[in-house]
Amino acid sequence: YWGVPVRKGEKYRLRLHARRGGGMADRFRVTLESASGRVYARGRISGVAEAWKRHDVTLTSQETDPQARLVISPESNGTLWL
């Protein structure tokens, strides 16, 4: 895996379909990070239901990195389908 190239000041739109299992919070965090975990951009997707739904978030990178990574982090235990 070679990463996701990002440039400082550029906006990146993430669009995905998600649903959650019962008991899980209705939101999760989305970040662009370096391989070592330094966060370049962050966003939150909320309103995740038990039925499939489209979600959009725009991330603006604070750094340039040719090998960044996209990290999706639920805010509680449970099942998240993407």
Short mmCIF file of N, CA, C and O in Angstrom, two decimals:
data_model
loop_
_atom_site.label_atom_id
_atom_site.label_comp_id
_atom_site.label_asym_id
_atom_site.label_seq_id
_atom_site.Cartn_x
_atom_site.Cartn_y
_atom_site.Cartn_z
N TYR A 1 0.84 -1.18 0.00
CA TYR A 1 0.00 0.00 0.00
C TYR A 1 0.88 1.23 0.00
O TYR A 1 1.76 1.36 0.83
N TRP A 2 0.62 2.17 -0.91
CA TRP A 2 1.46 3.35 -1.06
C TRP A 2 0.86 4.61 -0.46
O TRP A 2 1.46 5.66 -0.51
N GLY A 3 -0.32 4.55 0.07
CA GLY A 3 -0.92 5.71 0.70
C GLY A 3 -1.77 6.55 -0.23
O GLY A 3 -1.93 6.25 -1.40
N VAL A 4 -2.28 7.63 0.33
CA VAL A 4 -3.12 8.58 -0.39
C VAL A 4 -2.37 9.90 -0.45
O VAL A 4 -2.10 10.49 0.59
N PRO A 5 -2.01 10.38 -1.63
CA PRO A 5 -1.29 11.66 -1.69
C PRO A 5 -2.23 12.83 -1.37
O PRO A 5 -3.32 12.92 -1.93
N VAL A 6 -1.81 13.70 -0.44
CA VAL A 6 -2.59 14.90 -0.09
C VAL A 6 -1.68 16.12 -0.16
O VAL A 6 -0.46 16.02 0.01
N ARG A 7 -2.31 17.27 -0.44
CA ARG A 7 -1.57 18.53 -0.52
C ARG A 7 -2.13 19.54 0.46
O ARG A 7 -3.35 19.65 0.62
N LYS A 8 -1.25 20.30 1.07
CA LYS A 8 -1.66 21.32 2.03
C LYS A 8 -2.65 22.28 1.38
O LYS A 8 -2.43 22.79 0.28
N GLY A 9 -3.76 22.53 2.10
CA GLY A 9 -4.77 23.46 1.62
C GLY A 9 -5.80 22.87 0.68
O GLY A 9 -6.82 23.51 0.42
N GLU A 10 -5.57 21.67 0.17
CA GLU A 10 -6.52 21.03 -0.75
C GLU A 10 -7.69 20.44 0.03
O GLU A 10 -7.52 19.94 1.14
N LYS A 11 -8.85 20.49 -0.58
CA LYS A 11 -10.05 19.90 0.01
C LYS A 11 -10.29 18.53 -0.62
O LYS A 11 -10.16 18.37 -1.83
N TYR A 12 -10.67 17.58 0.21
CA TYR A 12 -10.95 16.22 -0.23
C TYR A 12 -12.34 15.83 0.27
O TYR A 12 -12.62 15.92 1.46
N ARG A 13 -13.19 15.42 -0.66
CA ARG A 13 -14.55 15.03 -0.29
C ARG A 13 -14.61 13.51 -0.20
O ARG A 13 -14.26 12.80 -1.13
N LEU A 14 -15.08 13.04 0.93
CA LEU A 14 -15.32 11.63 1.13
C LEU A 14 -16.83 11.41 1.07
O LEU A 14 -17.58 12.07 1.79
N ARG A 15 -17.23 10.51 0.21
CA ARG A 15 -18.65 10.15 0.09
C ARG A 15 -18.71 8.64 0.25
O ARG A 15 -18.01 7.91 -0.45
N LEU A 16 -19.56 8.19 1.17
CA LEU A 16 -19.69 6.76 1.39
C LEU A 16 -21.10 6.43 1.87
O LEU A 16 -21.84 7.30 2.29
N HIS A 17 -21.44 5.17 1.77
CA HIS A 17 -22.69 4.67 2.32
C HIS A 17 -22.34 3.88 3.57
O HIS A 17 -21.38 3.11 3.57
N ALA A 18 -23.11 4.09 4.62
CA ALA A 18 -22.83 3.42 5.89
C ALA A 18 -24.13 3.08 6.59
O ALA A 18 -25.17 3.69 6.36
N ARG A 19 -24.02 2.08 7.45
CA ARG A 19 -25.10 1.75 8.36
C ARG A 19 -24.48 1.16 9.61
O ARG A 19 -23.33 0.72 9.60
N ARG A 20 -25.22 1.15 10.70
CA ARG A 20 -24.67 0.67 11.96
C ARG A 20 -25.53 -0.44 12.51
O ARG A 20 -26.71 -0.56 12.17
N GLY A 21 -24.92 -1.24 13.38
CA GLY A 21 -25.66 -2.24 14.12
C GLY A 21 -26.26 -1.62 15.36
O GLY A 21 -25.85 -0.53 15.79
N GLY A 22 -27.22 -2.30 15.95
CA GLY A 22 -27.85 -1.80 17.16
C GLY A 22 -26.84 -1.60 18.27
O GLY A 22 -25.87 -2.35 18.40
N GLY A 23 -27.01 -0.56 19.05
CA GLY A 23 -26.13 -0.29 20.18
C GLY A 23 -24.93 0.58 19.86
O GLY A 23 -24.28 1.10 20.75
N MET A 24 -24.62 0.75 18.60
CA MET A 24 -23.48 1.59 18.23
C MET A 24 -23.92 3.05 18.13
O MET A 24 -25.06 3.33 17.74
N ALA A 25 -23.03 3.97 18.47
CA ALA A 25 -23.31 5.41 18.32
C ALA A 25 -23.58 5.71 16.85
O ALA A 25 -23.14 5.00 15.95
N ASP A 26 -24.29 6.80 16.60
CA ASP A 26 -24.68 7.15 15.24
C ASP A 26 -23.65 8.02 14.53
O ASP A 26 -23.96 8.70 13.57
N ARG A 27 -22.41 8.01 14.98
CA ARG A 27 -21.39 8.86 14.37
C ARG A 27 -20.01 8.19 14.42
O ARG A 27 -19.78 7.30 15.22
N PHE A 28 -19.12 8.69 13.56
CA PHE A 28 -17.73 8.25 13.58
C PHE A 28 -16.84 9.36 13.05
O PHE A 28 -17.30 10.28 12.38
N ARG A 29 -15.57 9.28 13.40
CA ARG A 29 -14.58 10.27 12.98
C ARG A 29 -13.87 9.79 11.71
O ARG A 29 -13.67 8.60 11.52
N VAL A 30 -13.47 10.76 10.90
CA VAL A 30 -12.71 10.49 9.68
C VAL A 30 -11.51 11.42 9.69
O VAL A 30 -11.65 12.63 9.92
N THR A 31 -10.31 10.87 9.50
CA THR A 31 -9.10 11.70 9.49
C THR A 31 -8.20 11.33 8.32
O THR A 31 -8.24 10.20 7.82
N LEU A 32 -7.42 12.31 7.89
CA LEU A 32 -6.28 12.06 7.01
C LEU A 32 -5.06 12.16 7.90
O LEU A 32 -4.90 13.15 8.62
N GLU A 33 -4.21 11.13 7.87
CA GLU A 33 -3.08 11.06 8.79
C GLU A 33 -1.81 10.63 8.08
O GLU A 33 -1.84 9.99 7.03
N SER A 34 -0.69 10.91 8.75
CA SER A 34 0.60 10.39 8.30
C SER A 34 0.69 8.93 8.72
O SER A 34 -0.11 8.45 9.53
N ALA A 35 1.69 8.23 8.23
CA ALA A 35 1.91 6.83 8.62
C ALA A 35 2.16 6.70 10.12
O ALA A 35 1.85 5.68 10.72
N SER A 36 2.69 7.75 10.74
CA SER A 36 2.96 7.72 12.18
C SER A 36 1.78 8.20 13.03
O SER A 36 1.87 8.24 14.25
N GLY A 37 0.68 8.61 12.39
CA GLY A 37 -0.51 9.02 13.13
C GLY A 37 -0.72 10.51 13.29
O GLY A 37 -1.68 10.93 13.94
N ARG A 38 0.13 11.33 12.70
CA ARG A 38 -0.07 12.78 12.76
C ARG A 38 -1.30 13.16 11.92
O ARG A 38 -1.39 12.79 10.76
N VAL A 39 -2.24 13.87 12.52
CA VAL A 39 -3.49 14.20 11.84
C VAL A 39 -3.32 15.45 10.98
O VAL A 39 -2.91 16.49 11.45
N TYR A 40 -3.67 15.32 9.69
CA TYR A 40 -3.62 16.43 8.75
C TYR A 40 -4.98 17.09 8.56
O TYR A 40 -5.06 18.27 8.23
N ALA A 41 -6.05 16.31 8.70
CA ALA A 41 -7.42 16.83 8.53
C ALA A 41 -8.35 15.92 9.31
O ALA A 41 -8.08 14.74 9.47
N ARG A 42 -9.45 16.51 9.81
CA ARG A 42 -10.40 15.69 10.57
C ARG A 42 -11.82 16.12 10.26
O ARG A 42 -12.07 17.28 9.91
N GLY A 43 -12.71 15.17 10.35
CA GLY A 43 -14.12 15.43 10.15
C GLY A 43 -14.93 14.41 10.93
O GLY A 43 -14.38 13.48 11.53
N ARG A 44 -16.23 14.59 10.92
CA ARG A 44 -17.11 13.68 11.64
C ARG A 44 -18.33 13.42 10.76
O ARG A 44 -18.87 14.35 10.15
N ILE A 45 -18.73 12.19 10.73
CA ILE A 45 -19.97 11.81 10.05
C ILE A 45 -20.95 11.41 11.15
O ILE A 45 -20.62 10.61 12.03
N SER A 46 -22.13 12.01 11.12
CA SER A 46 -23.15 11.69 12.11
C SER A 46 -24.45 11.34 11.41
O SER A 46 -24.59 11.51 10.20
N GLY A 47 -25.39 10.84 12.19
CA GLY A 47 -26.68 10.46 11.63
C GLY A 47 -26.66 9.09 10.97
O GLY A 47 -27.51 8.79 10.13
N VAL A 48 -25.69 8.24 11.35
CA VAL A 48 -25.62 6.90 10.79
C VAL A 48 -26.76 6.08 11.40
O VAL A 48 -26.89 5.98 12.61
N ALA A 49 -27.59 5.52 10.55
CA ALA A 49 -28.77 4.78 11.00
C ALA A 49 -28.58 3.28 10.80
O ALA A 49 -27.55 2.84 10.29
N GLU A 50 -29.58 2.51 11.18
CA GLU A 50 -29.52 1.07 10.97
C GLU A 50 -29.85 0.69 9.54
O GLU A 50 -29.68 -0.46 9.14
N ALA A 51 -30.31 1.65 8.74
CA ALA A 51 -30.53 1.45 7.30
C ALA A 51 -29.41 2.15 6.54
O ALA A 51 -28.84 3.13 7.02
N TRP A 52 -29.08 1.66 5.35
CA TRP A 52 -28.04 2.28 4.54
C TRP A 52 -28.40 3.73 4.22
O TRP A 52 -29.56 4.04 3.92
N LYS A 53 -27.39 4.59 4.30
CA LYS A 53 -27.58 6.02 4.01
C LYS A 53 -26.26 6.58 3.48
O LYS A 53 -25.19 6.18 3.93
N ARG A 54 -26.37 7.50 2.53
CA ARG A 54 -25.17 8.15 2.00
C ARG A 54 -24.74 9.27 2.94
O ARG A 54 -25.56 10.02 3.46
N HIS A 55 -23.42 9.40 3.11
CA HIS A 55 -22.84 10.44 3.95
C HIS A 55 -21.70 11.11 3.19
O HIS A 55 -20.99 10.46 2.44
N ASP A 56 -21.53 12.41 3.42
CA ASP A 56 -20.45 13.18 2.81
C ASP A 56 -19.73 13.98 3.87
O ASP A 56 -20.36 14.48 4.81
N VAL A 57 -18.43 14.10 3.73
CA VAL A 57 -17.64 14.98 4.60
C VAL A 57 -16.50 15.54 3.76
O VAL A 57 -15.97 14.85 2.88
N THR A 58 -16.14 16.79 4.00
CA THR A 58 -15.02 17.43 3.30
C THR A 58 -13.88 17.61 4.29
O THR A 58 -14.07 18.15 5.38
N LEU A 59 -12.71 17.16 3.89
CA LEU A 59 -11.50 17.27 4.72
C LEU A 59 -10.53 18.21 4.02
O LEU A 59 -10.29 18.07 2.81
N THR A 60 -9.95 19.16 4.75
CA THR A 60 -8.95 20.07 4.21
C THR A 60 -7.61 19.75 4.85
O THR A 60 -7.45 19.89 6.06
N SER A 61 -6.65 19.32 4.04
CA SER A 61 -5.36 18.90 4.56
C SER A 61 -4.53 20.10 5.03
O SER A 61 -4.45 21.12 4.34
N GLN A 62 -3.90 19.96 6.19
CA GLN A 62 -3.03 20.99 6.74
C GLN A 62 -1.57 20.76 6.37
O GLN A 62 -0.71 21.58 6.71
N GLU A 63 -1.29 19.64 5.68
CA GLU A 63 0.08 19.31 5.29
C GLU A 63 0.08 18.62 3.92
O GLU A 63 -0.95 18.16 3.46
N THR A 64 1.26 18.53 3.32
CA THR A 64 1.46 17.76 2.10
C THR A 64 2.14 16.46 2.47
O THR A 64 3.12 16.46 3.23
N ASP A 65 1.61 15.36 1.96
CA ASP A 65 2.18 14.04 2.25
C ASP A 65 1.81 13.10 1.10
O ASP A 65 0.63 12.87 0.85
N PRO A 66 2.80 12.56 0.40
CA PRO A 66 2.49 11.66 -0.71
C PRO A 66 2.00 10.29 -0.26
O PRO A 66 1.54 9.49 -1.08
N GLN A 67 2.10 10.00 1.05
CA GLN A 67 1.71 8.68 1.54
C GLN A 67 0.80 8.76 2.77
O GLN A 67 0.93 7.98 3.72
N ALA A 68 -0.13 9.70 2.76
CA ALA A 68 -1.07 9.82 3.88
C ALA A 68 -2.02 8.62 3.87
O ALA A 68 -2.02 7.82 2.93
N ARG A 69 -2.83 8.53 4.90
CA ARG A 69 -3.82 7.45 4.97
C ARG A 69 -5.15 8.00 5.46
O ARG A 69 -5.19 8.99 6.19
N LEU A 70 -6.21 7.36 5.03
CA LEU A 70 -7.56 7.69 5.47
C LEU A 70 -7.90 6.77 6.63
O LEU A 70 -7.78 5.55 6.52
N VAL A 71 -8.32 7.35 7.77
CA VAL A 71 -8.64 6.56 8.95
C VAL A 71 -10.09 6.84 9.34
O VAL A 71 -10.50 7.99 9.47
N ILE A 72 -10.86 5.76 9.52
CA ILE A 72 -12.25 5.84 9.95
C ILE A 72 -12.34 5.23 11.33
O ILE A 72 -11.96 4.07 11.52
N SER A 73 -12.80 6.02 12.32
CA SER A 73 -12.79 5.59 13.73
C SER A 73 -14.18 5.73 14.34
O SER A 73 -14.63 6.85 14.61
N PRO A 74 -14.87 4.62 14.60
CA PRO A 74 -16.15 4.69 15.29
C PRO A 74 -15.97 5.29 16.68
O PRO A 74 -14.90 5.14 17.30
N GLU A 75 -16.99 5.96 17.20
CA GLU A 75 -16.91 6.59 18.52
C GLU A 75 -17.47 5.70 19.63
O GLU A 75 -17.57 6.14 20.76
N SER A 76 -17.83 4.46 19.30
CA SER A 76 -18.29 3.51 20.31
C SER A 76 -18.09 2.10 19.76
O SER A 76 -17.79 1.91 18.59
N ASN A 77 -18.25 1.12 20.64
CA ASN A 77 -18.19 -0.27 20.22
C ASN A 77 -19.43 -0.62 19.44
O ASN A 77 -20.50 -0.04 19.64
N GLY A 78 -19.32 -1.58 18.56
CA GLY A 78 -20.46 -2.03 17.77
C GLY A 78 -20.04 -2.35 16.36
O GLY A 78 -18.85 -2.43 16.05
N THR A 79 -21.00 -2.51 15.50
CA THR A 79 -20.75 -2.88 14.11
C THR A 79 -21.07 -1.70 13.20
O THR A 79 -22.13 -1.10 13.30
N LEU A 80 -20.13 -1.40 12.32
CA LEU A 80 -20.29 -0.34 11.32
C LEU A 80 -20.03 -0.96 9.96
O LEU A 80 -18.98 -1.56 9.73
N TRP A 81 -21.00 -0.84 9.06
CA TRP A 81 -20.83 -1.33 7.70
C TRP A 81 -20.61 -0.14 6.78
O TRP A 81 -21.30 0.87 6.87
N LEU A 82 -19.65 -0.26 5.87
CA LEU A 82 -19.35 0.78 4.89
C LEU A 82 -19.53 0.20 3.49
O LEU A 82 -19.24 -0.92 3.24
#
